[in-house]
Amino acid sequence: MPSPWPRRTFLHAAGGGALALGLTGTLAHPSGASDVPAVAGTSTSTSDAEFDALRGKWRDLVLGTGFSPTAEPFRTILGTLGTTAAGYLATMAPASGSLWPGRSWADPEPDLDAESYAFSATMNDAYNRLRTMAEAYSQPGTGLTGDTALRDAVLTGLDHLYSEVYNEHTTRYGNWYNWQIGAPQALMDTCVLMYDHLPATRIADYCRAVDAFVPDSVFASYTGTSTGANRVDLCRGVVLRGIVGKDPAKITLASQALAPVFPYVTSGDGFYDDGSFVQHRNVPYIGGYGAVLHDGVGRLLALLRGSHWEVTGPGTQLFLDTIEKAVAPFIYNGLIMDNVSSRGVSRIGTNEHQRAHGLMATILLVGQGASPEENARWRAMVKGWLQRDYYYPALKNPGLSLIRASLLQALQDDTSVKAAPEPVEHRLFPNMARATHRRRDWAASFSMASNRIAHYEFGNGEHARGYHTGAGWLSWWGGDFGLEQYSDAYWPTVDPYRLPGITASRKPLADGEGGNWGQPMPDAAWVGGTTDGEYAAVGQHLKGLSSTLDARKSWFCLDDSVVCLGAGITAKDGHAVETTVDNRALGATGAPVLTVDGRPQPVAQGWTATFDDARWAHIAGQAGYVFPAGVTLGAVREERTGSWRDINTGGSPDPITRRYLTLFTDHGVDPAGGAYAYVLLPGASARATAHRSRDRGWLRILANSVSQQGVRVPKLGLTAVNFWSAGTVERLRTSAPASVLVREHRNGTATLVVSDPARQATSLEVLWNRRVTKVLSRPATVTAATTGSSLKLTFGDLTGQAGAPQRITVRLG
C-alpha cells in the first residue's frame, strides 16, 4: 500500500531493505554491513567491521535466532507482534507534543511531580512503540515484514521525537528513568534494527541526544540511581550508543562501568554473599530489578564476548555464582516467588509465572559463558521448571520475546538434557529478611521486615496495599497443585490485612502508607534465623507499620511441615489483631471442603464460623493445619471484588471477583501478650492431618514466649530455639540473643548451627547439656570449645557476620 509518510532520502546497504529467509524457514539476518560513516570517535575500517558484527549480534539478541516462524509458539508470538504494530501504525498521527492522539509528552509545568512523571513516561512509551514497530518490520511472520509504510512510520517517529523532545536542548522533567534508561534503550534498539535506513546525520543526532541525557558522569560514582540494575541499564544504553555511533571510547567506558556491579556488597544495593539482592536501598528485588540486572548483564556479556571489549575477570564469576545462590532459590516449578518482586506484583498483565519466564531464558543465555559444568546444571534445572509448570508454561506465554522463546524452545527440544528435580534444601537470606524452604513436593517462603529491610515499597502509584507483605507472610506452593495461588488476580482481590502467616492489626492504613518511596522500616533488629541447609529456625521481631503492634514470630522448617509460633502479641491501636493461619485463593468458582476436627463444613459463599478449641483443620486438595494446644479458630468463605486500579494507578478499573477461604485466630482488641501455635502441613490429606494431631510424641513445643521460642522433633533428632534474650531452654543455654539449631545424627555425630540475627552479639556462649567427646569442625568465630559432660562454645564478636549461621560438628559421647 502507498506510504502515508513523507518520502525521505535514505542510505541503503546492499540488500538492507529485506529479510532473508533460509530454505528451512529459519530466520537468517543479513550481515548488517553499511556505508553509513561513523559519527563520533570514528574508528578504522578494521574496527568498522567489528562494529558491524556487534550490531548484528545485538540484532540477534533482540530478534532471536534459530526458530521457524511457522512453528509454535513463534507463529503466535510473531502474529501478536504484528497485530500490535499494525495498531500503532494505524493510529500514529504526529502532532505537536505527541505521536499518538491523547498521549502527549508536552508537560505544561515541567518539574519532578507525579504529573511530570506521567508526561515523561509517555515520551518513553512512544520510543517503545517505535521499537515494537521496528521489530515487526524486521521479523518474519508478522504480516508487516519489510513493509515500507511501517518502515517510514518508524523513521518519521524517530525524527519527530528528536525534534520535539528527546534532544540535546531539552531540559529533563519527570522521572529520570525515562530519560536515562527507558528512552535511550528503546531508541538505540530501534537504531540497530533500522540502521540501514538511517542517514549518518540522523544517527549523529540520536547519539548526541543520548550523550546529553546519559553523560559520562553517570558512571563517575557507584551511588544513587547508578547502582545495581540501574547501573547495568545505563551501561547497556551507552554500549549500544557506542556501537551505533561507532565510538569505541563509549563502549570502553560503559563496559568498564559494569565492574562495580559484580563484587558482593555489605549494605545498600546489589548482591550479597548470602544470595540476597537489594535495590532501592532496602527492598528485596530478585524478581524485579534483579531480573533486569541479570538480563542486562547476560546480554552485554554475550554481545561483547570475543570483541575488544569482552568483559572478563573474577567479577564475572561472582556474577555467574548468583544464578544458583540468588536466583534459583526463588524459582519454583516455573514461577518466581512474589516476595522478591515488590511493586511488580501490582502490575496488571503479569504474574509470578510470567516474571519467571524471562529469567529462565536469561539463565540459558548467561550459561553460554559459564563453565560446561555450570551450563549443564543450569540447563537441567531450567528444563525441570519448564516441564513442571502446569499452570502457565513458559512457552504458552504470548508476551515472551522471540529471543527468550527461542532459547527455551531449543532447550525443551534438546533430548540430551534431563530435567533436574526440585532440590531439598533450606536457604536463609539474612541480608534481605527472606527465607525459602524447599521439599520434593512443596516449597515455602518467608517474608519479613527489619531495621535493614522495608515493610514494603510504594512508588509510581504502584503496590498501594502491600503494607503487610513484610509482616511474616508465609507463601507456599505444592509440587502439582497451588501453582496458581498468587497468579490469578490475587493482589487486587485479597484482603491485604489477611495475607497467609502474618500477624497484623486491623487498624485501617492509607493506600501507600508510609509515603511515596518512603520504604518504611521497623525498629526491629532480631530478624533472621539459622539453618543447616535442610531444616531451619526462622524468626521475626515484628513491629507493625504505623501501628503499636509488637510480637515475636518463629517458624521451624521441617521435613513435611512448618511449625509456626507467635508470642508477646501486644498492641494499643484500638483495633483487633489477627494472625492469619492461611488464606487460600480459590479462583472464580473453587469450593474445596473445609474439615475441622473431622467435621466437614458448609461450602456456601458468605459462610463464617468460629471453632472453640479446634485441634486440626484441613482444606481439601490443599493442606492440613494442626493446633497442638487447641485454638479458637475463625473461618471465612468469601467472594472479594477489586480492581488492578485499586493497587496500581496504571491498572484497569474493571472489577474482578475471586473466592477465598481464610483461617485465622483473633487476638482481640489491644491484646497484651497474645500467642498462637500451629503446624502447616502442605499437601497433607485429612487422614494424615488427623493422625498428626493425635501424635503427642512427634512434636514438643519447648518454649513460646517473648524470651524464647523453640521446638524438639525427636524423630528428626532436631532441637531448635530462637533466643530473643539470653536464657535456658531444655538442654540449650545462651548468654545473649541468638538462633540455635541442633541435629543429632545416627552416625554418632551432631551438627550445631548458631547465628546472631540481631547482629549485636560482641560475644556469645552457647551451652549444650549433652555429652560430647570431640569437636570435629568449627568456624573461626568459635574462640573456645569445651567438651565432656556438656559442650560449651565461646564465640567472639559476631556483629560482622551479618546474621550468617556458624556451623559446628561434634562427636557425641
PDB file of N, CA, C and O in Angstrom, residues 497-540:
ATOM      1  N   TYR A 497      -5.001  -7.297  54.827  1.00  0.00           N
ATOM      2  CA  TYR A 497      -4.771  -7.470  56.261  1.00  0.00           C
ATOM      3  C   TYR A 497      -4.758  -8.948  56.652  1.00  0.00           C
ATOM      4  O   TYR A 497      -4.562  -9.269  57.821  1.00  0.00           O
ATOM      5  N   ARG A 498      -4.987  -9.828  55.663  1.00  0.00           N
ATOM      6  CA  ARG A 498      -5.041 -11.265  55.949  1.00  0.00           C
ATOM      7  C   ARG A 498      -4.193 -12.066  54.957  1.00  0.00           C
ATOM      8  O   ARG A 498      -4.661 -13.047  54.376  1.00  0.00           O
ATOM      9  N   LEU A 499      -2.962 -11.668  54.794  1.00  0.00           N
ATOM     10  CA  LEU A 499      -2.050 -12.471  53.993  1.00  0.00           C
ATOM     11  C   LEU A 499      -1.646 -13.697  54.805  1.00  0.00           C
ATOM     12  O   LEU A 499      -1.532 -13.629  56.035  1.00  0.00           O
ATOM     13  N   PRO A 500      -1.407 -14.821  54.177  1.00  0.00           N
ATOM     14  CA  PRO A 500      -1.075 -16.049  54.915  1.00  0.00           C
ATOM     15  C   PRO A 500       0.119 -15.860  55.839  1.00  0.00           C
ATOM     16  O   PRO A 500       1.161 -15.341  55.438  1.00  0.00           O
ATOM     17  N   GLY A 501      -0.059 -16.265  57.092  1.00  0.00           N
ATOM     18  CA  GLY A 501       1.037 -16.268  58.051  1.00  0.00           C
ATOM     19  C   GLY A 501       1.264 -14.982  58.807  1.00  0.00           C
ATOM     20  O   GLY A 501       1.979 -14.974  59.818  1.00  0.00           O
ATOM     21  N   ILE A 502       0.681 -13.870  58.365  1.00  0.00           N
ATOM     22  CA  ILE A 502       1.007 -12.593  59.001  1.00  0.00           C
ATOM     23  C   ILE A 502       0.269 -12.420  60.321  1.00  0.00           C
ATOM     24  O   ILE A 502      -0.786 -13.005  60.562  1.00  0.00           O
ATOM     25  N   THR A 503       0.846 -11.611  61.176  1.00  0.00           N
ATOM     26  CA  THR A 503       0.155 -11.094  62.356  1.00  0.00           C
ATOM     27  C   THR A 503       0.027  -9.599  62.131  1.00  0.00           C
ATOM     28  O   THR A 503       1.035  -8.917  61.900  1.00  0.00           O
ATOM     29  N   ALA A 504      -1.203  -9.081  62.150  1.00  0.00           N
ATOM     30  CA  ALA A 504      -1.409  -7.686  61.763  1.00  0.00           C
ATOM     31  C   ALA A 504      -2.574  -7.074  62.522  1.00  0.00           C
ATOM     32  O   ALA A 504      -3.548  -7.748  62.850  1.00  0.00           O
ATOM     33  N   SER A 505      -2.456  -5.793  62.769  1.00  0.00           N
ATOM     34  CA  SER A 505      -3.557  -5.020  63.333  1.00  0.00           C
ATOM     35  C   SER A 505      -4.569  -4.721  62.242  1.00  0.00           C
ATOM     36  O   SER A 505      -4.190  -4.492  61.078  1.00  0.00           O
ATOM     37  N   ARG A 506      -5.831  -4.714  62.607  1.00  0.00           N
ATOM     38  CA  ARG A 506      -6.873  -4.333  61.657  1.00  0.00           C
ATOM     39  C   ARG A 506      -7.004  -2.817  61.547  1.00  0.00           C
ATOM     40  O   ARG A 506      -7.918  -2.318  60.878  1.00  0.00           O
ATOM     41  N   LYS A 507      -6.100  -2.088  62.161  1.00  0.00           N
ATOM     42  CA  LYS A 507      -6.103  -0.631  62.027  1.00  0.00           C
ATOM     43  C   LYS A 507      -6.041  -0.261  60.546  1.00  0.00           C
ATOM     44  O   LYS A 507      -5.133  -0.676  59.832  1.00  0.00           O
ATOM     45  N   PRO A 508      -7.008   0.530  60.052  1.00  0.00           N
ATOM     46  CA  PRO A 508      -7.007   0.873  58.623  1.00  0.00           C
ATOM     47  C   PRO A 508      -5.769   1.694  58.256  1.00  0.00           C
ATOM     48  O   PRO A 508      -5.398   2.639  58.958  1.00  0.00           O
ATOM     49  N   LEU A 509      -5.139   1.323  57.165  1.00  0.00           N
ATOM     50  CA  LEU A 509      -3.974   2.046  56.663  1.00  0.00           C
ATOM     51  C   LEU A 509      -4.321   2.693  55.335  1.00  0.00           C
ATOM     52  O   LEU A 509      -5.094   2.152  54.544  1.00  0.00           O
ATOM     53  N   ALA A 510      -3.744   3.844  55.099  1.00  0.00           N
ATOM     54  CA  ALA A 510      -3.980   4.546  53.846  1.00  0.00           C
ATOM     55  C   ALA A 510      -3.258   3.848  52.705  1.00  0.00           C
ATOM     56  O   ALA A 510      -2.224   3.207  52.904  1.00  0.00           O
ATOM     57  N   ASP A 511      -3.802   3.951  51.507  1.00  0.00           N
ATOM     58  CA  ASP A 511      -3.077   3.458  50.342  1.00  0.00           C
ATOM     59  C   ASP A 511      -1.724   4.155  50.289  1.00  0.00           C
ATOM     60  O   ASP A 511      -1.624   5.376  50.424  1.00  0.00           O
ATOM     61  N   GLY A 512      -0.672   3.352  50.108  1.00  0.00           N
ATOM     62  CA  GLY A 512       0.671   3.933  50.086  1.00  0.00           C
ATOM     63  C   GLY A 512       1.154   4.374  51.449  1.00  0.00           C
ATOM     64  O   GLY A 512       2.016   5.260  51.547  1.00  0.00           O
ATOM     65  N   GLU A 513       0.627   3.765  52.508  1.00  0.00           N
ATOM     66  CA  GLU A 513       1.022   4.118  53.879  1.00  0.00           C
ATOM     67  C   GLU A 513       2.549   4.165  53.995  1.00  0.00           C
ATOM     68  O   GLU A 513       3.252   3.259  53.570  1.00  0.00           O
ATOM     69  N   GLY A 514       3.046   5.235  54.567  1.00  0.00           N
ATOM     70  CA  GLY A 514       4.488   5.426  54.677  1.00  0.00           C
ATOM     71  C   GLY A 514       5.033   6.400  53.658  1.00  0.00           C
ATOM     72  O   GLY A 514       6.171   6.850  53.773  1.00  0.00           O
ATOM     73  N   GLY A 515       4.218   6.715  52.642  1.00  0.00           N
ATOM     74  CA  GLY A 515       4.617   7.733  51.686  1.00  0.00           C
ATOM     75  C   GLY A 515       5.236   7.192  50.416  1.00  0.00           C
ATOM     76  O   GLY A 515       5.753   6.085  50.373  1.00  0.00           O
ATOM     77  N   ASN A 516       5.159   8.006  49.384  1.00  0.00           N
ATOM     78  CA  ASN A 516       5.732   7.656  48.092  1.00  0.00           C
ATOM     79  C   ASN A 516       7.243   7.472  48.221  1.00  0.00           C
ATOM     80  O   ASN A 516       7.946   8.379  48.647  1.00  0.00           O
ATOM     81  N   TRP A 517       7.713   6.278  47.886  1.00  0.00           N
ATOM     82  CA  TRP A 517       9.122   5.910  48.027  1.00  0.00           C
ATOM     83  C   TRP A 517       9.592   5.996  49.473  1.00  0.00           C
ATOM     84  O   TRP A 517      10.783   6.072  49.733  1.00  0.00           O
ATOM     85  N   GLY A 518       8.645   5.973  50.413  1.00  0.00           N
ATOM     86  CA  GLY A 518       9.026   6.055  51.824  1.00  0.00           C
ATOM     87  C   GLY A 518       9.776   4.829  52.308  1.00  0.00           C
ATOM     88  O   GLY A 518      10.682   4.917  53.121  1.00  0.00           O
ATOM     89  N   GLN A 519       9.369   3.657  51.815  1.00  0.00           N
ATOM     90  CA  GLN A 519      10.022   2.393  52.173  1.00  0.00           C
ATOM     91  C   GLN A 519      10.282   2.302  53.676  1.00  0.00           C
ATOM     92  O   GLN A 519      11.419   2.141  54.122  1.00  0.00           O
ATOM     93  N   PRO A 520       9.222   2.426  54.482  1.00  0.00           N
ATOM     94  CA  PRO A 520       9.384   2.456  55.936  1.00  0.00           C
ATOM     95  C   PRO A 520       9.934   1.142  56.476  1.00  0.00           C
ATOM     96  O   PRO A 520       9.585   0.062  56.009  1.00  0.00           O
ATOM     97  N   MET A 521      10.804   1.253  57.460  1.00  0.00           N
ATOM     98  CA  MET A 521      11.383   0.084  58.118  1.00  0.00           C
ATOM     99  C   MET A 521      11.026   0.097  59.596  1.00  0.00           C
ATOM    100  O   MET A 521      10.991   1.161  60.214  1.00  0.00           O
ATOM    101  N   PRO A 522      10.770  -1.065  60.185  1.00  0.00           N
ATOM    102  CA  PRO A 522      10.509  -1.120  61.625  1.00  0.00           C
ATOM    103  C   PRO A 522      11.816  -1.037  62.409  1.00  0.00           C
ATOM    104  O   PRO A 522      12.891  -1.361  61.892  1.00  0.00           O
ATOM    105  N   ASP A 523      11.705  -0.613  63.639  1.00  0.00           N
ATOM    106  CA  ASP A 523      12.877  -0.595  64.525  1.00  0.00           C
ATOM    107  C   ASP A 523      13.001  -1.972  65.180  1.00  0.00           C
ATOM    108  O   ASP A 523      12.772  -2.138  66.378  1.00  0.00           O
ATOM    109  N   ALA A 524      13.359  -2.961  64.381  1.00  0.00           N
ATOM    110  CA  ALA A 524      13.461  -4.341  64.856  1.00  0.00           C
ATOM    111  C   ALA A 524      14.733  -4.950  64.296  1.00  0.00           C
ATOM    112  O   ALA A 524      14.884  -5.080  63.074  1.00  0.00           O
ATOM    113  N   ALA A 525      15.640  -5.343  65.184  1.00  0.00           N
ATOM    114  CA  ALA A 525      16.934  -5.865  64.746  1.00  0.00           C
ATOM    115  C   ALA A 525      16.930  -7.385  64.594  1.00  0.00           C
ATOM    116  O   ALA A 525      17.561  -7.926  63.683  1.00  0.00           O
ATOM    117  N   TRP A 526      16.243  -8.107  65.523  1.00  0.00           N
ATOM    118  CA  TRP A 526      16.300  -9.579  65.529  1.00  0.00           C
ATOM    119  C   TRP A 526      15.342 -10.108  64.467  1.00  0.00           C
ATOM    120  O   TRP A 526      14.154 -10.344  64.706  1.00  0.00           O
ATOM    121  N   VAL A 527      15.856 -10.287  63.262  1.00  0.00           N
ATOM    122  CA  VAL A 527      15.095 -10.845  62.149  1.00  0.00           C
ATOM    123  C   VAL A 527      16.047 -11.734  61.357  1.00  0.00           C
ATOM    124  O   VAL A 527      17.091 -11.270  60.910  1.00  0.00           O
ATOM    125  N   GLY A 528      15.713 -13.005  61.199  1.00  0.00           N
ATOM    126  CA  GLY A 528      16.603 -13.928  60.501  1.00  0.00           C
ATOM    127  C   GLY A 528      16.437 -15.332  61.037  1.00  0.00           C
ATOM    128  O   GLY A 528      15.318 -15.829  61.151  1.00  0.00           O
ATOM    129  N   GLY A 529      17.543 -15.965  61.404  1.00  0.00           N
ATOM    130  CA  GLY A 529      17.464 -17.315  61.947  1.00  0.00           C
ATOM    131  C   GLY A 529      18.720 -18.100  61.671  1.00  0.00           C
ATOM    132  O   GLY A 529      19.798 -17.536  61.478  1.00  0.00           O
ATOM    133  N   THR A 530      18.582 -19.415  61.633  1.00  0.00           N
ATOM    134  CA  THR A 530      19.730 -20.272  61.369  1.00  0.00           C
ATOM    135  C   THR A 530      19.251 -21.530  60.649  1.00  0.00           C
ATOM    136  O   THR A 530      18.072 -21.912  60.746  1.00  0.00           O
ATOM    137  N   THR A 531      20.170 -22.174  59.935  1.00  0.00           N
ATOM    138  CA  THR A 531      19.812 -23.369  59.175  1.00  0.00           C
ATOM    139  C   THR A 531      21.031 -24.240  58.952  1.00  0.00           C
ATOM    140  O   THR A 531      22.164 -23.743  58.875  1.00  0.00           O
ATOM    141  N   ASP A 532      20.787 -25.544  58.836  1.00  0.00           N
ATOM    142  CA  ASP A 532      21.856 -26.470  58.467  1.00  0.00           C
ATOM    143  C   ASP A 532      21.794 -26.802  56.985  1.00  0.00           C
ATOM    144  O   ASP A 532      22.507 -27.680  56.503  1.00  0.00           O
ATOM    145  N   GLY A 533      20.941 -26.098  56.249  1.00  0.00           N
ATOM    146  CA  GLY A 533      20.792 -26.328  54.823  1.00  0.00           C
ATOM    147  C   GLY A 533      19.614 -27.210  54.477  1.00  0.00           C
ATOM    148  O   GLY A 533      19.179 -27.256  53.331  1.00  0.00           O
ATOM    149  N   GLU A 534      19.074 -27.908  55.474  1.00  0.00           N
ATOM    150  CA  GLU A 534      17.904 -28.761  55.250  1.00  0.00           C
ATOM    151  C   GLU A 534      16.730 -28.333  56.120  1.00  0.00           C
ATOM    152  O   GLU A 534      15.604 -28.213  55.659  1.00  0.00           O
ATOM    153  N   TYR A 535      16.987 -28.123  57.422  1.00  0.00           N
ATOM    154  CA  TYR A 535      15.967 -27.655  58.346  1.00  0.00           C
ATOM    155  C   TYR A 535      16.376 -26.275  58.851  1.00  0.00           C
ATOM    156  O   TYR A 535      17.525 -25.839  58.663  1.00  0.00           O
ATOM    157  N   ALA A 536      15.442 -25.587  59.525  1.00  0.00           N
ATOM    158  CA  ALA A 536      15.771 -24.215  59.911  1.00  0.00           C
ATOM    159  C   ALA A 536      14.912 -23.726  61.061  1.00  0.00           C
ATOM    160  O   ALA A 536      13.815 -24.239  61.326  1.00  0.00           O
ATOM    161  N   ALA A 537      15.448 -22.709  61.738  1.00  0.00           N
ATOM    162  CA  ALA A 537      14.696 -21.886  62.682  1.00  0.00           C
ATOM    163  C   ALA A 537      14.733 -20.473  62.130  1.00  0.00           C
ATOM    164  O   ALA A 537      15.814 -19.913  61.926  1.00  0.00           O
ATOM    165  N   VAL A 538      13.576 -19.909  61.866  1.00  0.00           N
ATOM    166  CA  VAL A 538      13.464 -18.555  61.322  1.00  0.00           C
ATOM    167  C   VAL A 538      12.649 -17.731  62.303  1.00  0.00           C
ATOM    168  O   VAL A 538      11.669 -18.231  62.877  1.00  0.00           O
ATOM    169  N   GLY A 539      13.045 -16.493  62.514  1.00  0.00           N
ATOM    170  CA  GLY A 539      12.317 -15.673  63.477  1.00  0.00           C
ATOM    171  C   GLY A 539      12.237 -14.221  63.074  1.00  0.00           C
ATOM    172  O   GLY A 539      13.081 -13.708  62.330  1.00  0.00           O
ATOM    173  N   GLN A 540      11.209 -13.552  63.586  1.00  0.00           N
ATOM    174  CA  GLN A 540      11.000 -12.133  63.308  1.00  0.00           C
ATOM    175  C   GLN A 540      10.474 -11.421  64.544  1.00  0.00           C
ATOM    176  O   GLN A 540       9.430 -11.801  65.083  1.00  0.00           O
TER     177      GLN A 540
END
